[in-house]
Coordinates of C-alpha atoms in Angstrom, one line a residue:
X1 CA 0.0 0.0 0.0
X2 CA 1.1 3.5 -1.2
X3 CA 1.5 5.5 1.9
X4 CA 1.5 9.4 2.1
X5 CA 3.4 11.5 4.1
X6 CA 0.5 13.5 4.7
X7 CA -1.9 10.9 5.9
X8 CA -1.4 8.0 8.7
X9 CA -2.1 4.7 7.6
X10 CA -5.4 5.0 9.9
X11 CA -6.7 6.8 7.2
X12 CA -6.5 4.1 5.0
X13 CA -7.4 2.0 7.3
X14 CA -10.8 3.5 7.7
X15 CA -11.4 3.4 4.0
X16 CA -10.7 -0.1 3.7
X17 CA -13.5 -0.6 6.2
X18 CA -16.0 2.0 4.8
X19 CA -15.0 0.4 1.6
X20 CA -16.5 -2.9 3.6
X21 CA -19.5 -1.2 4.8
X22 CA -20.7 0.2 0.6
X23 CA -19.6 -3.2 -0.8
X24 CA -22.2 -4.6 1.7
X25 CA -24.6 -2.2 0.5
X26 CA -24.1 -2.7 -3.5
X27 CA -24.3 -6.7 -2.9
X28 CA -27.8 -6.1 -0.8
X29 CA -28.5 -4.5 -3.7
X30 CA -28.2 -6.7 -6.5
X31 CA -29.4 -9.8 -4.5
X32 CA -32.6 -7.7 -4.3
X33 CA -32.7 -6.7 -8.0
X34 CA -31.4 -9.5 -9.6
X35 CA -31.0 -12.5 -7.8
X36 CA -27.2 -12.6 -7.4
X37 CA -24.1 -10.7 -6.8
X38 CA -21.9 -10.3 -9.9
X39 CA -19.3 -11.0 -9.6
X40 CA -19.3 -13.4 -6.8
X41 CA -16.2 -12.4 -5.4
X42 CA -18.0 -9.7 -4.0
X43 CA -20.2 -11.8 -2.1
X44 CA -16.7 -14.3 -0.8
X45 CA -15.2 -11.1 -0.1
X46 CA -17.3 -10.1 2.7
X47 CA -18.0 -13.4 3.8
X48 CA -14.0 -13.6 4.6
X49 CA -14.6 -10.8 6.3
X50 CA -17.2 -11.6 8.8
X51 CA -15.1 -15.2 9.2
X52 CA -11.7 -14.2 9.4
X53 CA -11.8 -13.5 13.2
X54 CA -8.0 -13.1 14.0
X55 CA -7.1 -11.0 11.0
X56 CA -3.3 -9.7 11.0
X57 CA -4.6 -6.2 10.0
X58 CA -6.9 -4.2 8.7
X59 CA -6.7 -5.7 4.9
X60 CA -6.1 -9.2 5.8
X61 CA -10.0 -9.0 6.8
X62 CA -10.7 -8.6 3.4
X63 CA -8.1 -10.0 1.3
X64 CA -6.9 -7.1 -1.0
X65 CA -7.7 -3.6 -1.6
X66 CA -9.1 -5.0 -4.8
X67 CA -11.4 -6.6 -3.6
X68 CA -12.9 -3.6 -2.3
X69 CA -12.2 -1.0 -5.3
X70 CA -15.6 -1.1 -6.7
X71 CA -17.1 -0.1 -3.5
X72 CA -14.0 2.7 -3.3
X73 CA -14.9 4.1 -6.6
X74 CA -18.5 4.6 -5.5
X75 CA -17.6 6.1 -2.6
X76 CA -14.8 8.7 -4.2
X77 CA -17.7 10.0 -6.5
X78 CA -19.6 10.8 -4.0
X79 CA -17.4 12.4 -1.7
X80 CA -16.1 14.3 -5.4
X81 CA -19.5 14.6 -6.4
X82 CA -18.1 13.4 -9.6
X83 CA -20.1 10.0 -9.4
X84 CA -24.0 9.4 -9.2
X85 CA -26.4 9.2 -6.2
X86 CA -27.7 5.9 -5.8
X87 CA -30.2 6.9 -2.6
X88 CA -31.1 4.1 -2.1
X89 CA -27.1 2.0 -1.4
X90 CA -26.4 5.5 1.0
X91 CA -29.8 4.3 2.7
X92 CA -28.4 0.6 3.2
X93 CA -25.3 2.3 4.4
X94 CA -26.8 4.8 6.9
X95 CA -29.1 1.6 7.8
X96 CA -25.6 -0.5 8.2
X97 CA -24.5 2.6 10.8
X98 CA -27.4 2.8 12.7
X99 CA -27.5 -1.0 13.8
X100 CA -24.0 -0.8 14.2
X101 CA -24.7 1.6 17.0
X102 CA -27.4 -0.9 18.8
X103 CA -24.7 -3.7 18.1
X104 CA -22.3 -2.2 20.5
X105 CA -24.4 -0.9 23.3
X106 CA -25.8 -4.5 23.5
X107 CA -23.1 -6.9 25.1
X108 CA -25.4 -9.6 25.3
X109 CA -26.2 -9.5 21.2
X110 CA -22.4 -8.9 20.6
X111 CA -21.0 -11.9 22.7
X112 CA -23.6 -14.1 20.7
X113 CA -22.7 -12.8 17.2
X114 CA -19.6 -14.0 17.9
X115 CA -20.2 -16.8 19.5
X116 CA -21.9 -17.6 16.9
X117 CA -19.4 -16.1 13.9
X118 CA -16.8 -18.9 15.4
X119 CA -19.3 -21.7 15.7
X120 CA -19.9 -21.3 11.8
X121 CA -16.3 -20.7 10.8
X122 CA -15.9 -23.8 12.5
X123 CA -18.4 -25.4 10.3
X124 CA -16.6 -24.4 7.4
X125 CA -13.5 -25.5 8.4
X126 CA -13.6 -28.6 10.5
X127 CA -17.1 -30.3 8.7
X128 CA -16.6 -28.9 5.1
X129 CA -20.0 -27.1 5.4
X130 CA -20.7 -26.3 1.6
X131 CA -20.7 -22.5 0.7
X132 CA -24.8 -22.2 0.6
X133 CA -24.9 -23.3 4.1
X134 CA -22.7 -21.1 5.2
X135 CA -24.4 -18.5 3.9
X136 CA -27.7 -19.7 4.7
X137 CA -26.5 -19.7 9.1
X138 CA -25.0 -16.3 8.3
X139 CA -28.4 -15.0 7.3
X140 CA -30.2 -16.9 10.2
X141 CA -27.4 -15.4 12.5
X142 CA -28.2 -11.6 11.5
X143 CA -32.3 -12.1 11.6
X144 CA -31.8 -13.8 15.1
X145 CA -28.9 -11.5 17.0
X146 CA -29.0 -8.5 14.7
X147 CA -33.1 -7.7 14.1
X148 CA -34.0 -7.7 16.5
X149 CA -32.1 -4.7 18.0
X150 CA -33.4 -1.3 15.9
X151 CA -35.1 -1.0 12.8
X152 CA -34.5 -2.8 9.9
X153 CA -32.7 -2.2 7.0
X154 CA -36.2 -2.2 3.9
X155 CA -34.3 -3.8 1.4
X156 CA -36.3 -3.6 -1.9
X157 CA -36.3 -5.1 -5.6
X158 CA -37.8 -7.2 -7.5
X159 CA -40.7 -9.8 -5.9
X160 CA -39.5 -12.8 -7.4
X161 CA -36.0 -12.0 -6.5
X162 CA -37.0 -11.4 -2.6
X163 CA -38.9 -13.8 -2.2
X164 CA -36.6 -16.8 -2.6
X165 CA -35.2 -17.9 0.6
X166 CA -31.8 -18.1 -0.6
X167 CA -32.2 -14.8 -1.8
X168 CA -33.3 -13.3 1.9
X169 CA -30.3 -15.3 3.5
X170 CA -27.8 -14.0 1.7
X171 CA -28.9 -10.5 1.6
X172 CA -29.0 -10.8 5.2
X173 CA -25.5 -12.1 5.2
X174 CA -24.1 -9.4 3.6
X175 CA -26.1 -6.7 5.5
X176 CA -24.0 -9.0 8.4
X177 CA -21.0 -8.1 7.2
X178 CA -21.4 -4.6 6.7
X179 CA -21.7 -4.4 10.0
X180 CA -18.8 -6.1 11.2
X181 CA -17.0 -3.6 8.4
X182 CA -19.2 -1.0 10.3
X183 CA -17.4 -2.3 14.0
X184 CA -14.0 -2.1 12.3
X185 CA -14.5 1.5 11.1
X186 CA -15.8 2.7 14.2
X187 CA -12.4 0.6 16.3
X188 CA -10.1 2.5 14.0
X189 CA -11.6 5.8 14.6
X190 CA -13.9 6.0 11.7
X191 CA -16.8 8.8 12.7
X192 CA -19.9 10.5 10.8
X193 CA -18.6 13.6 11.2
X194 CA -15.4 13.0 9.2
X195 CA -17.2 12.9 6.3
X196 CA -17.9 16.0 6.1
X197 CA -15.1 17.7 7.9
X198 CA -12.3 15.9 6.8
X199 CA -13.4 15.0 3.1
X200 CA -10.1 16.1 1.8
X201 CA -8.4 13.3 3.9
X202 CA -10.9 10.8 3.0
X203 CA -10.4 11.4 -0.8
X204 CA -7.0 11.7 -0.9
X205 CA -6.7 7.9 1.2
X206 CA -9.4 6.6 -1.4
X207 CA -7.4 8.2 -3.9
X208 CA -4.3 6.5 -2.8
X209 CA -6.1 2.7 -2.4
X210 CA -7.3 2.8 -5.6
X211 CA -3.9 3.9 -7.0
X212 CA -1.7 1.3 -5.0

């Protein structure tokens, strides 16, 4: 990774993260709309991320930063104002945020997310659980620890897309691991306020991620 003598690596850092948190929200989004995530690596991307539970640093929880450029391109147009609104993935995000918040001032809720994160990494990894499964307990894991707590994220697109129950876990899934991208922001620093206040420092990092 490219690092500037203007920024800490924390900057970065957070990006990577909030990089997490919109590729969460453009997955949610084409589950809803089309059935799928294209490509899929998009999908395995975040599902390393919500499994990977003793990560080196912040990019070993995702893999690579290009993993995560399509949701960093997104996000430098609109911080530039050079890329279009999509309301509706900054409403997944802001929806990402907000249960992030009831996450961590629940301690009950968080110790059984991930109690329940290592019980299924250990179903991948010691009993060869098939990749559908996986994502079918990570779904089942957010409607019972992470619904429960505020709101819900209305995720909408097409009927015969929603309505399959493959469909709804995975959504669900990735919605999951926005969040944990959502936790890792917030650990590293990451506030609201920063983006408007420090957008300079927030393009220029995205800038430099893209670039490396």
């Amino acid at each position: 990774m490219h690092r500037s003598n203007e920024l800490p690596t924390v900057w970065h850092e957070r990006m990577l993260a909030f990089g997490g948190i919109g590729l969460a929200a453009i997955c949610a989004q084409q589950l809803a709309r089309r059935g799928e995530v294209f490509p899929s690596e998009h999908s395995d991307t975040l599902i390393h991320s919500l499994l990977e539970t003793d990560p080196e640093n912040t990019l070993a929880v995702y893999g690579s930063i290009q993993a995560l450029q399509p949701a960093l391109r997104v996000l430098l147009g609109q911080l530039n104002g050079q890329g279009a609104k999509d309301v509706e993935q900054t409403r997944y995000v802001v929806g990402i945020l907000n249960l992030e918040r009831h996450l961590m001032k629940s301690p009950k809720a968080l110790h059984a997310l991930g109690r329940g994160l290592t019980q299924i990494k250990r179903q991948r990894d010691e009993f060869d659980f098939d990749h559908h499964r996986i994502i079918e307990h990570l779904g089942q894991l957010y409607s019972d620890i992470i619904s429960p707590l505020g709101p819900r994220i209305q995720v909408h697109g097409k009927p015969e897309c929603l309505k399959r129950p493959e469909v709804q876990h995975h959504i669900r899934a990735m919605l999951l691991a926005g969040i944990r991208s959502a936790v890792l922001w917030r650990q590293l620093g990451g506030k609201r306020r920063q983006i408007i206040f420090s957008r300079k420092r927030l393009l220029q990092a995205i800038e430099q991620l893209l670039n490396a």
